[in-house]
Amino acid sequence: MFGFRRRKNVKKKEMIISVESLESRVAVLDNGQLEEYKIEHPAETRIVGSIFKGVVQNLEDGLQAAFIDIGMKKNAFIHYWDMFPEDITRLAAAEGEEQGRTITRRRQFTREEISRHFPVGSEILVQISKGSIGTKGPRATASLSIPSRYFVLMPGSKLRGISKKIEDEKERRRLKKILVRLPIPDDCGLIIRTAGADVSSTGFVRDIRGLLATWEGIGAAMEAKRAPTVLYREPDLVERMVRDSVTDEIDSIVIDSQADYDRVRDILARISRRMRGRIKLYNGSRPIFEHYAVDRLLEDAFRRKVQLKSGGCLVFDETEALIAVDVNTGQHKGASSQDETILQVNTEAVQEIARQLRLRNIGGLVVMDLIDM
């Protein structure tokens, strides 16, 4: 009703949600193949995407960075150029992983310039863009991005745009007309996310109201709370997946928790009444991931050696500097020539590598050693 259309595709896409006291897990299966996997431990503090009112602890000119006390064990790290939202040129694409994808004018700042705006002991509003790794604290930015189902609100920005993933020109023209009529504060930018394609103006109005209410809540907390303090946290894994990943591509959502089943139904009721009919409560005797063979798929997916359907294989090796992926022909059969064998294995390998990078949440430097053609 608000942007979901039943697909004619015969393939089945399912979201399997397992909620336990120690962890929550979400798997997305596309025609029986594991396409996405997320896990979250409730005891762990969700920090990426959180907005803090912090205190400048010290300035490091050599690093062109400051360290911000955000009330956690480790101070947040922020580059000088990320402390000025007005110096950010944002891209018109803000999907979950695209969120925060920005181009910066990496201008060098003197200590006098930074000290004038952000002296040690002063307060600053920051959002965490990257979590702690080892001894390193989280990375922060002063360019805020607050996502909802259909939008990303960007306080301090003037940009109004549409996700580049929406390519249909007719739909883009329609969305531009809706965008100019939305009640957006003058000091905030707004991006329509990919999920906004084909959504009615009524659905947009409902979503923007909730988003602006969130921003108003952050503003009220900023006035009332003393630094260092958290002003906003991203919702838990179940709600994030429903918000960001449930589209008309999803044929069914199966969840094993009555409380979360009711919560997801309420969330989807605000998005699409039609989608509520695709939610199922699992109450079988076996664990839900075992029943849907997700455990077996996970075991196969995260091995060092990953078999390809053609008989070839991938070998993943992780070093401190990079991830290396070696492609081998293995027991490949069926091709009429060596060149055809190599082409088939390489073609299948690059598709599987892309899937593995998503599943394993791999970033940074990745080196693929394809078979020489």
XYZ file of C-alpha atoms in Angstrom:
373
model
C 0.000 0.000 0.000
C 2.957 2.256 0.655
C 5.382 1.154 -2.007
C 5.392 -2.654 -1.826
C 4.493 -4.522 -5.002
C 4.208 -8.275 -5.321
C 6.949 -9.645 -7.528
C 6.287 -11.889 -10.488
C 9.637 -13.557 -9.899
C 9.305 -17.215 -8.919
C 12.310 -17.069 -6.611
C 11.602 -16.923 -2.895
C 13.370 -14.547 -0.551
C 13.020 -15.063 3.204
C 14.181 -13.231 6.296
C 14.754 -15.544 9.273
C 14.981 -13.830 12.677
C 16.228 -15.600 15.792
C 15.891 -13.694 19.084
C 17.535 -15.192 22.164
C 18.547 -13.761 25.522
C 22.256 -13.713 24.636
C 22.077 -12.706 20.987
C 19.836 -11.760 18.077
C 20.540 -13.128 14.593
C 19.046 -12.315 11.210
C 19.612 -14.274 7.996
C 18.304 -13.459 4.532
C 17.862 -16.456 2.214
C 17.443 -16.006 -1.518
C 16.042 -19.197 -3.046
C 17.695 -21.212 -0.274
C 21.070 -19.466 -0.546
C 22.419 -17.374 2.319
C 22.675 -13.778 1.102
C 23.002 -11.769 4.301
C 23.758 -12.533 7.935
C 23.795 -10.188 10.943
C 24.356 -10.861 14.618
C 24.095 -8.623 17.665
C 24.626 -9.240 21.374
C 22.170 -7.245 23.523
C 24.810 -6.724 26.208
C 27.075 -4.924 23.718
C 26.647 -1.177 23.414
C 25.464 -0.119 19.959
C 27.821 2.712 19.126
C 28.033 3.112 15.342
C 25.426 5.656 14.284
C 25.010 6.934 17.849
C 25.114 10.697 18.457
C 27.018 12.062 21.448
C 27.464 15.394 23.138
C 31.193 15.178 23.785
C 34.006 17.199 25.283
C 37.237 18.032 23.410
C 40.042 16.374 25.397
C 43.099 17.226 23.341
C 44.221 18.353 19.885
C 46.909 16.520 17.900
C 48.267 18.757 15.146
C 50.521 16.046 13.761
C 47.516 13.777 13.211
C 45.255 16.701 12.216
C 42.787 15.194 14.656
C 41.130 15.701 18.040
C 40.175 13.254 20.763
C 36.667 13.604 22.184
C 35.431 12.333 25.547
C 32.039 10.744 24.828
C 31.609 9.108 28.213
C 33.025 5.716 27.218
C 36.262 3.896 28.074
C 37.982 5.149 24.935
C 37.884 8.663 23.560
C 36.520 9.147 20.061
C 38.900 10.155 17.271
C 37.855 12.891 14.820
C 39.813 14.512 11.978
C 39.981 18.283 12.019
C 38.145 18.495 8.684
C 35.325 16.317 10.059
C 34.685 18.814 12.860
C 33.106 21.298 10.421
C 29.874 20.012 8.820
C 29.793 23.002 6.461
C 33.036 21.744 4.884
C 31.375 18.480 3.799
C 30.149 17.820 0.266
C 27.594 15.027 0.615
C 26.691 12.520 -2.073
C 23.065 12.096 -3.082
C 23.020 8.473 -1.988
C 22.296 7.467 1.575
C 21.405 3.798 2.041
C 22.370 1.847 5.186
C 25.942 1.149 3.997
C 25.910 4.333 1.887
C 25.057 6.382 4.951
C 27.940 8.629 5.823
C 29.500 8.191 2.395
C 30.944 11.655 1.929
C 33.603 13.561 0.056
C 35.634 15.897 2.245
C 37.685 18.915 1.325
C 40.631 17.736 3.364
C 41.904 21.171 4.147
C 44.768 21.428 6.626
C 43.963 23.381 9.793
C 46.347 25.163 12.142
C 46.096 24.694 15.889
C 45.015 28.324 16.215
C 42.077 27.784 13.841
C 40.877 24.659 15.631
C 41.448 26.129 19.081
C 39.371 29.160 18.146
C 36.342 26.985 17.288
C 36.971 23.952 19.531
C 39.251 24.790 22.477
C 40.122 21.955 24.845
C 37.231 21.514 27.262
C 34.576 22.768 24.830
C 31.529 20.707 23.831
C 30.920 19.231 20.386
C 28.115 17.189 18.821
C 29.464 14.099 17.034
C 28.215 10.880 15.473
C 30.191 7.631 15.526
C 31.033 6.465 12.006
C 33.304 3.527 12.904
C 33.528 1.409 16.036
C 36.573 0.699 18.195
C 39.174 -1.684 16.799
C 41.791 -3.139 19.141
C 43.404 -0.279 21.034
C 41.893 2.357 18.744
C 38.859 4.301 19.895
C 35.787 4.919 17.738
C 35.932 7.346 14.831
C 33.527 10.283 14.805
C 32.223 13.032 12.529
C 30.308 16.241 13.134
C 28.253 15.634 9.964
C 25.127 14.005 11.374
C 22.911 11.540 9.470
C 19.679 10.201 10.993
C 17.987 7.477 8.925
C 14.358 6.443 8.777
C 12.540 4.043 6.477
C 12.471 6.356 3.461
C 14.808 9.229 4.371
C 18.143 10.262 5.784
C 17.949 13.579 7.649
C 21.204 15.566 7.685
C 21.191 18.391 10.274
C 23.463 21.256 9.284
C 23.296 20.427 5.560
C 21.418 22.176 2.753
C 21.343 19.178 0.408
C 17.993 17.861 -0.789
C 18.299 14.851 -3.069
C 17.296 11.361 -4.164
C 19.293 8.137 -3.945
C 21.206 7.452 -7.141
C 19.976 3.869 -6.983
C 16.554 5.150 -8.090
C 17.301 5.355 -11.800
C 13.854 5.699 -13.386
C 13.623 9.320 -14.593
C 9.846 9.492 -14.319
C 9.980 8.300 -10.715
C 12.799 10.739 -9.912
C 10.717 13.639 -11.234
C 7.777 12.551 -9.073
C 9.982 12.289 -5.992
C 11.510 15.732 -6.599
C 8.025 17.265 -6.572
C 7.228 15.500 -3.290
C 10.588 16.518 -1.807
C 10.002 20.257 -2.233
C 6.620 19.996 -0.464
C 7.857 18.128 2.619
C 8.063 20.121 5.884
C 11.861 20.056 6.207
C 13.595 22.534 8.572
C 15.770 25.096 6.773
C 18.874 23.925 8.637
C 18.486 20.263 7.621
C 19.213 18.350 4.448
C 17.209 15.338 3.319
C 17.865 12.339 1.072
C 15.142 10.020 -0.219
C 16.452 6.462 0.145
C 16.025 3.682 -2.405
C 13.140 2.240 -0.369
C 11.224 5.421 -1.224
C 10.687 4.390 -4.851
C 6.950 4.146 -5.653
C 5.943 5.222 -2.137
C 2.881 7.456 -1.891
C 3.078 11.019 -0.561
C 1.017 9.872 2.449
C 3.685 7.318 3.337
C 6.393 9.974 3.069
C 4.526 12.434 5.304
C 4.045 9.773 7.973
C 7.723 8.841 7.856
C 9.064 12.418 7.936
C 6.956 13.207 11.001
C 8.587 10.393 12.944
C 12.052 11.407 11.717
C 11.602 15.059 12.692
C 10.270 13.966 16.091
C 13.508 11.997 16.583
C 15.592 15.064 15.713
C 13.531 17.238 18.070
C 14.144 14.660 20.822
C 17.896 14.874 20.179
C 17.714 18.672 20.395
C 15.827 18.516 23.693
C 18.327 16.030 25.145
C 21.200 18.243 23.981
C 19.804 21.128 26.014
C 18.966 19.070 29.088
C 21.972 16.739 29.429
C 25.517 17.565 30.437
C 28.453 16.356 28.343
C 29.719 13.735 27.888
C 26.471 11.934 27.143
C 24.696 9.935 24.454
C 21.791 11.713 22.743
C 20.688 9.093 20.219
C 21.259 5.415 19.513
C 20.369 3.378 16.474
C 17.593 0.827 17.164
C 18.417 -2.842 17.766
C 19.255 -5.341 15.027
C 15.681 -6.575 14.471
C 14.264 -3.076 14.014
C 17.173 -1.961 11.803
C 16.772 -4.951 9.494
C 13.030 -4.360 9.199
C 13.611 -0.669 8.532
C 16.426 -1.086 6.005
C 15.966 -4.492 4.378
C 12.260 -5.368 4.244
C 11.093 -4.451 0.749
C 8.766 -6.067 -1.774
C 11.691 -8.408 -2.525
C 11.057 -10.175 0.789
C 8.368 -12.867 0.433
C 8.234 -13.846 4.107
C 9.585 -12.887 7.513
C 9.807 -15.683 10.084
C 10.555 -14.849 13.722
C 10.722 -17.057 16.813
C 9.879 -14.483 19.494
C 6.270 -13.555 20.275
C 7.258 -10.143 21.655
C 9.398 -9.274 18.644
C 6.799 -10.722 16.270
C 4.260 -8.250 17.686
C 6.816 -5.427 17.538
C 7.695 -6.120 13.890
C 4.002 -6.229 12.965
C 3.542 -2.812 14.567
C 6.559 -1.403 12.711
C 5.358 -2.745 9.359
C 1.832 -1.499 10.020
C 3.266 2.012 9.748
C 4.981 1.109 6.472
C 2.747 -1.335 4.609
C -0.313 -3.217 5.819
C 0.264 -5.733 3.043
C 3.625 -6.726 4.486
C 2.041 -7.692 7.806
C 0.560 -10.719 6.046
C 4.054 -11.978 5.230
C 5.158 -12.233 8.872
C 5.063 -15.660 10.501
C 5.625 -16.670 14.109
C 7.786 -19.784 14.420
C 7.039 -21.983 17.445
C 8.555 -25.289 16.367
C 10.441 -27.594 18.725
C 13.785 -27.189 16.917
C 15.730 -23.871 16.890
C 14.589 -21.709 13.986
C 18.051 -21.562 12.352
C 18.268 -25.360 12.493
C 14.761 -25.775 11.058
C 15.544 -23.544 8.070
C 19.057 -25.039 7.636
C 20.668 -21.635 8.274
C 23.206 -23.178 10.671
C 24.411 -25.522 7.941
C 24.620 -22.666 5.428
C 26.626 -20.591 7.915
C 29.029 -23.448 8.547
C 29.627 -23.805 4.815
C 29.905 -20.053 4.229
C 32.577 -19.190 6.792
C 35.099 -21.892 6.074
C 38.594 -20.974 4.889
C 37.969 -23.035 1.766
C 34.689 -22.358 -0.038
C 33.547 -24.790 -2.722
C 32.030 -23.503 -5.951
C 29.181 -25.321 -7.681
C 31.350 -25.949 -10.744
C 33.917 -27.845 -8.676
C 36.332 -24.927 -8.293
C 37.056 -23.334 -4.922
C 38.017 -20.142 -3.112
C 40.606 -19.956 -0.336
C 40.393 -17.025 2.102
C 43.496 -15.933 4.039
C 43.549 -12.948 6.385
C 46.696 -10.996 7.213
C 47.188 -7.811 9.217
C 47.258 -5.743 6.025
C 44.747 -7.383 3.693
C 42.397 -10.227 2.808
C 43.693 -12.555 0.074
C 41.303 -14.700 -1.971
C 42.826 -17.425 -4.121
C 40.739 -18.920 -6.956
C 41.407 -22.535 -7.968
C 39.850 -24.756 -10.640
C 39.781 -27.690 -8.206
C 37.663 -30.566 -9.555
C 35.948 -28.495 -12.262
C 34.315 -30.585 -14.955
C 32.120 -29.981 -17.962
C 34.016 -27.413 -20.024
C 35.275 -28.424 -23.461
C 38.594 -26.557 -23.213
C 41.007 -25.154 -20.670
C 40.140 -21.561 -21.607
C 36.433 -22.241 -21.143
C 37.118 -23.909 -17.783
C 39.082 -20.890 -16.554
C 36.401 -18.469 -17.750
C 33.616 -20.427 -16.039
C 35.492 -20.708 -12.730
C 36.523 -17.030 -12.717
C 32.982 -15.905 -13.531
C 31.497 -18.009 -10.752
C 34.291 -16.987 -8.374
C 33.748 -13.224 -8.617
C 30.032 -13.649 -7.917
C 30.727 -15.824 -4.884
C 33.458 -13.473 -3.632
C 30.985 -10.565 -3.680
C 28.541 -12.647 -1.606
C 31.286 -13.707 0.807
C 32.407 -10.117 1.362
C 28.854 -9.241 2.433
C 28.457 -12.303 4.665
C 31.832 -11.937 6.362
C 31.531 -8.144 6.618
C 34.941 -7.757 4.977
C 36.281 -4.299 4.174
C 39.653 -2.698 3.610
C 42.142 -4.098 1.111
C 41.011 -7.287 -0.658
C 43.277 -9.014 -3.204
C 41.713 -11.570 -5.569
C 44.024 -13.979 -7.342
C 41.911 -15.064 -10.307
C 43.117 -17.779 -12.656
C 45.275 -16.324 -15.406
C 43.341 -16.153 -18.671
